[in-house]
mmCIF file of C-alpha atoms in Angstrom:
data_model
loop_
_atom_site.group_PDB
_atom_site.id
_atom_site.type_symbol
_atom_site.label_atom_id
_atom_site.label_comp_id
_atom_site.label_asym_id
_atom_site.label_seq_id
_atom_site.Cartn_x
_atom_site.Cartn_y
_atom_site.Cartn_z
ATOM 1 C CA MET A 545 -8.545 8.634 30.429
ATOM 2 C CA SER A 546 -11.994 7.972 31.906
ATOM 3 C CA SER A 547 -13.569 8.257 28.452
ATOM 4 C CA LEU A 548 -11.183 5.577 27.172
ATOM 5 C CA ARG A 549 -12.140 3.290 30.054
ATOM 6 C CA PHE A 550 -15.796 3.760 29.097
ATOM 7 C CA LEU A 551 -14.987 2.842 25.489
ATOM 8 C CA SER A 552 -12.651 -0.054 26.351
ATOM 9 C CA PRO A 553 -15.200 -2.757 25.371
ATOM 10 C CA PHE A 554 -14.930 -1.410 21.801
ATOM 11 C CA LEU A 555 -11.147 -1.767 21.619
ATOM 12 C CA PRO A 556 -11.108 -5.504 20.767
ATOM 13 C CA ALA A 557 -13.687 -4.912 18.015
ATOM 14 C CA LEU A 558 -11.610 -2.026 16.650
ATOM 15 C CA THR A 559 -8.402 -4.057 16.596
ATOM 16 C CA ALA A 560 -10.236 -6.978 14.981
ATOM 17 C CA LEU A 561 -11.614 -4.626 12.292
ATOM 18 C CA ILE A 562 -8.127 -3.289 11.577
ATOM 19 C CA GLY A 563 -6.861 -6.858 11.210
ATOM 20 C CA LEU A 564 -9.837 -7.927 9.123
ATOM 21 C CA GLY A 565 -9.340 -4.937 6.830
ATOM 22 C CA GLY A 566 -5.735 -5.907 6.140
ATOM 23 C CA PHE A 567 -6.723 -9.537 5.655
ATOM 24 C CA ILE A 568 -9.480 -8.671 3.145
ATOM 25 C CA VAL A 569 -7.317 -6.192 1.213
ATOM 26 C CA GLY A 570 -4.607 -8.853 1.028
ATOM 27 C CA ILE A 571 -7.004 -11.419 -0.429
ATOM 28 C CA TYR A 572 -8.418 -8.816 -2.845
ATOM 29 C CA SER A 573 -4.906 -8.053 -4.108
ATOM 30 C CA PHE A 574 -4.609 -11.658 -5.265
ATOM 31 C CA THR A 575 -8.087 -11.978 -6.754
ATOM 32 C CA ALA A 576 -8.256 -8.584 -8.512
ATOM 33 C CA PRO A 577 -4.779 -7.002 -8.667
ATOM 34 C CA ILE A 578 -5.638 -4.182 -11.073
ATOM 35 C CA SER A 579 -8.629 -3.091 -8.994
ATOM 36 C CA ALA A 580 -6.531 -3.397 -5.838
ATOM 37 C CA ALA A 581 -3.882 -1.131 -7.392
ATOM 38 C CA GLN A 582 -6.546 1.440 -8.274
ATOM 39 C CA ILE A 583 -7.909 1.361 -4.724
ATOM 40 C CA TYR A 584 -4.336 1.755 -3.455
ATOM 41 C CA GLY A 585 -4.072 4.871 -5.614
ATOM 42 C CA VAL A 586 -2.085 3.857 -8.687
ATOM 43 C CA GLN A 587 -3.142 2.993 -12.198
ATOM 44 C CA LEU A 588 -1.392 0.012 -13.756
ATOM 45 C CA PRO A 589 -0.794 -0.065 -17.511
ATOM 46 C CA ALA A 590 -3.853 -1.342 -19.395
ATOM 47 C CA ASN A 591 -2.036 -4.407 -20.729
ATOM 48 C CA THR A 592 -0.826 -5.578 -17.318
ATOM 49 C CA ALA A 593 -1.153 -9.217 -16.282
ATOM 50 C CA THR A 594 -4.102 -9.899 -14.046
ATOM 51 C CA ARG A 595 -5.962 -12.727 -12.394
ATOM 52 C CA SER A 596 -4.145 -15.601 -10.861
ATOM 53 C CA PHE A 597 -7.412 -17.017 -9.536
ATOM 54 C CA PRO A 598 -9.946 -17.048 -12.392
ATOM 55 C CA SER A 599 -13.415 -15.879 -11.487
ATOM 56 C CA LYS A 600 -16.447 -15.732 -13.726
ATOM 57 C CA LYS A 601 -17.653 -12.572 -11.955
ATOM 58 C CA SER A 602 -14.344 -10.687 -12.080
ATOM 59 C CA ASP A 603 -14.049 -7.427 -14.028
ATOM 60 C CA GLU A 604 -10.361 -8.100 -14.443
ATOM 61 C CA PRO A 605 -9.125 -8.729 -17.977
ATOM 62 C CA ALA A 606 -7.893 -12.267 -18.473
ATOM 63 C CA ALA A 607 -5.057 -11.417 -20.883
ATOM 64 C CA VAL A 608 -1.514 -11.775 -19.622
ATOM 65 C CA ASP A 609 1.252 -9.543 -20.920
ATOM 66 C CA ARG A 610 4.543 -11.146 -19.855
ATOM 67 C CA ASN A 611 6.372 -7.786 -20.173
ATOM 68 C CA ASN A 612 4.212 -6.180 -17.487
ATOM 69 C CA SER A 613 3.885 -9.083 -15.067
ATOM 70 C CA GLN A 614 6.255 -7.294 -12.662
ATOM 71 C CA HIS A 615 3.479 -4.758 -11.982
ATOM 72 C CA VAL A 616 1.154 -7.492 -10.798
ATOM 73 C CA ALA A 617 3.981 -9.148 -8.856
ATOM 74 C CA TYR A 618 4.374 -5.880 -6.961
ATOM 75 C CA ILE A 619 0.643 -5.802 -6.172
ATOM 76 C CA TYR A 620 0.920 -9.408 -4.956
ATOM 77 C CA ALA A 621 3.754 -8.296 -2.644
ATOM 78 C CA HIS A 622 1.462 -5.604 -1.253
ATOM 79 C CA GLY A 623 -1.253 -8.210 -0.921
ATOM 80 C CA ILE A 624 0.845 -10.633 1.092
ATOM 81 C CA ARG A 625 2.057 -7.761 3.284
ATOM 82 C CA ASN A 626 -1.526 -6.707 4.052
ATOM 83 C CA PHE A 627 -2.661 -10.311 4.474
ATOM 84 C CA ALA A 628 0.143 -11.096 6.945
ATOM 85 C CA ILE A 629 -0.299 -7.904 8.984
ATOM 86 C CA GLY A 630 -4.059 -8.445 9.116
ATOM 87 C CA LEU A 631 -3.662 -12.063 10.153
ATOM 88 C CA ALA A 632 -1.144 -11.122 12.867
ATOM 89 C CA ILE A 633 -3.428 -8.431 14.291
ATOM 90 C CA MET A 634 -6.468 -10.729 14.254
ATOM 91 C CA GLY A 635 -4.425 -13.497 15.889
ATOM 92 C CA LEU A 636 -3.118 -11.213 18.627
ATOM 93 C CA THR A 637 -6.632 -9.848 19.211
ATOM 94 C CA ALA A 638 -8.004 -13.386 19.584
ATOM 95 C CA TYR A 639 -5.117 -14.358 21.877
ATOM 96 C CA TRP A 640 -5.714 -11.240 23.986
ATOM 97 C CA GLN A 641 -9.419 -11.990 24.337
ATOM 98 C CA CYS A 642 -8.868 -15.669 25.212
ATOM 99 C CA GLN A 643 -6.600 -14.991 28.208
ATOM 100 C CA THR A 644 -8.064 -15.592 31.675
ATOM 101 C CA SER A 645 -5.296 -13.927 33.670
ATOM 102 C CA LEU A 646 -5.428 -10.123 33.874
ATOM 103 C CA ALA A 647 -1.636 -9.987 33.608
ATOM 104 C CA ALA A 648 -1.711 -12.100 30.426
ATOM 105 C CA GLN A 649 -4.524 -9.955 28.973
ATOM 106 C CA SER A 650 -2.593 -6.780 29.726
ATOM 107 C CA THR A 651 0.592 -8.178 28.190
ATOM 108 C CA ALA A 652 -1.201 -9.365 25.044
ATOM 109 C CA GLN A 653 -2.973 -5.991 24.723
ATOM 110 C CA ARG A 654 0.323 -4.127 24.976
ATOM 111 C CA CYS A 655 1.951 -6.441 22.421
ATOM 112 C CA LEU A 656 -0.976 -5.776 20.103
ATOM 113 C CA GLY A 657 -0.462 -2.041 20.643
ATOM 114 C CA ILE A 658 3.193 -2.325 19.657
ATOM 115 C CA VAL A 659 2.325 -4.327 16.514
ATOM 116 C CA ILE A 660 -0.388 -1.859 15.453
ATOM 117 C CA MET A 661 1.830 1.163 16.161
ATOM 118 C CA ALA A 662 4.663 -0.356 14.137
ATOM 119 C CA GLY A 663 2.144 -1.229 11.426
ATOM 120 C CA SER A 664 1.000 2.406 11.320
ATOM 121 C CA LEU A 665 4.234 3.185 9.458
ATOM 122 C CA THR A 666 2.964 1.187 6.475
ATOM 123 C CA PRO A 667 0.145 3.606 5.554
ATOM 124 C CA VAL A 668 2.530 6.554 6.073
ATOM 125 C CA VAL A 669 4.879 5.116 3.459
ATOM 126 C CA ASP A 670 1.899 4.221 1.250
ATOM 127 C CA ALA A 671 0.699 7.848 1.467
ATOM 128 C CA VAL A 672 4.130 9.195 0.488
ATOM 129 C CA VAL A 673 4.496 6.727 -2.399
ATOM 130 C CA VAL A 674 1.035 7.465 -3.799
ATOM 131 C CA TRP A 675 1.451 11.232 -3.322
ATOM 132 C CA GLN A 676 4.803 11.210 -5.163
ATOM 133 C CA ALA A 677 3.365 9.063 -7.945
ATOM 134 C CA ALA A 678 0.446 11.483 -8.300
ATOM 135 C CA GLN A 679 2.891 14.390 -8.618
ATOM 136 C CA LYS A 680 5.251 12.762 -11.135
ATOM 137 C CA ASP A 681 3.607 9.928 -13.030
ATOM 138 C CA LYS A 682 1.117 10.101 -15.863
ATOM 139 C CA ALA A 683 -0.142 6.644 -14.840
ATOM 140 C CA VAL A 684 -1.809 8.197 -11.793
ATOM 141 C CA ASP A 685 -4.723 10.592 -11.997
ATOM 142 C CA MET A 686 -3.621 13.584 -9.895
ATOM 143 C CA GLU A 687 -6.837 13.982 -7.895
ATOM 144 C CA THR A 688 -7.298 10.231 -7.378
ATOM 145 C CA GLY A 689 -3.704 9.949 -6.181
ATOM 146 C CA ARG A 690 -4.133 12.826 -3.741
ATOM 147 C CA LYS A 691 -7.349 11.351 -2.349
ATOM 148 C CA ALA A 692 -5.686 7.959 -1.935
ATOM 149 C CA ALA A 693 -2.683 9.574 -0.219
ATOM 150 C CA ARG A 694 -4.990 11.385 2.220
ATOM 151 C CA LEU A 695 -6.855 8.143 2.904
ATOM 152 C CA HIS A 696 -3.574 6.340 3.629
ATOM 153 C CA ALA A 697 -2.528 9.172 5.979
ATOM 154 C CA LEU A 698 -5.864 9.028 7.834
ATOM 155 C CA ARG A 699 -5.533 5.256 8.128
ATOM 156 C CA SER A 700 -2.106 5.750 9.654
ATOM 157 C CA LEU A 701 -3.528 8.129 12.258
ATOM 158 C CA ALA A 702 -6.308 5.654 13.101
ATOM 159 C CA TRP A 703 -3.776 2.834 13.475
ATOM 160 C CA LEU A 704 -1.484 5.002 15.597
ATOM 161 C CA ALA A 705 -4.350 6.068 17.893
ATOM 162 C CA THR A 706 -5.530 2.462 18.248
ATOM 163 C CA GLY A 707 -1.991 1.254 18.931
ATOM 164 C CA LEU A 708 -1.491 3.906 21.597
ATOM 165 C CA TRP A 709 -4.867 3.018 23.100
ATOM 166 C CA CYS A 710 -3.847 -0.654 23.291
ATOM 167 C CA LEU A 711 -0.471 0.232 24.728
ATOM 168 C CA PHE A 712 -1.553 2.755 27.352
ATOM 169 C CA GLY A 713 -5.342 2.366 27.633
#
């Protein structure tokens, strides 16, 4: 544990980066849903509805196909999930760092550990979903889906390690 004590000044930065990542991915899901789906590891149908926030620089097609709007609605649901988790982790990190009492800091750090450990289930499920889609669905390039599934699994391990570090470190 002595190595973790040496690295403990990096823990707040690591938890803030995890939160910021979720926050940014959540925003990106609303501004570029098709690109966000591709980064997630799935390919939406070409005629799927896109931008809700028009941008002159966006690569997203502007056409809306009402029959496929449920695909984008699903990406928006992923976006709000990531946004909310990221915001919660950033908020708990800020709260933890603003405490003056050691007991309050320790309690906030442990709460943050529980939230991050619980949140580590999300990338596990994401990995399984993307892996299964890559195996079964023609809408997912097999190699891209496998890479995305591995990335989700690695993210889960990083979240789990960080959560354990917050909880017991």
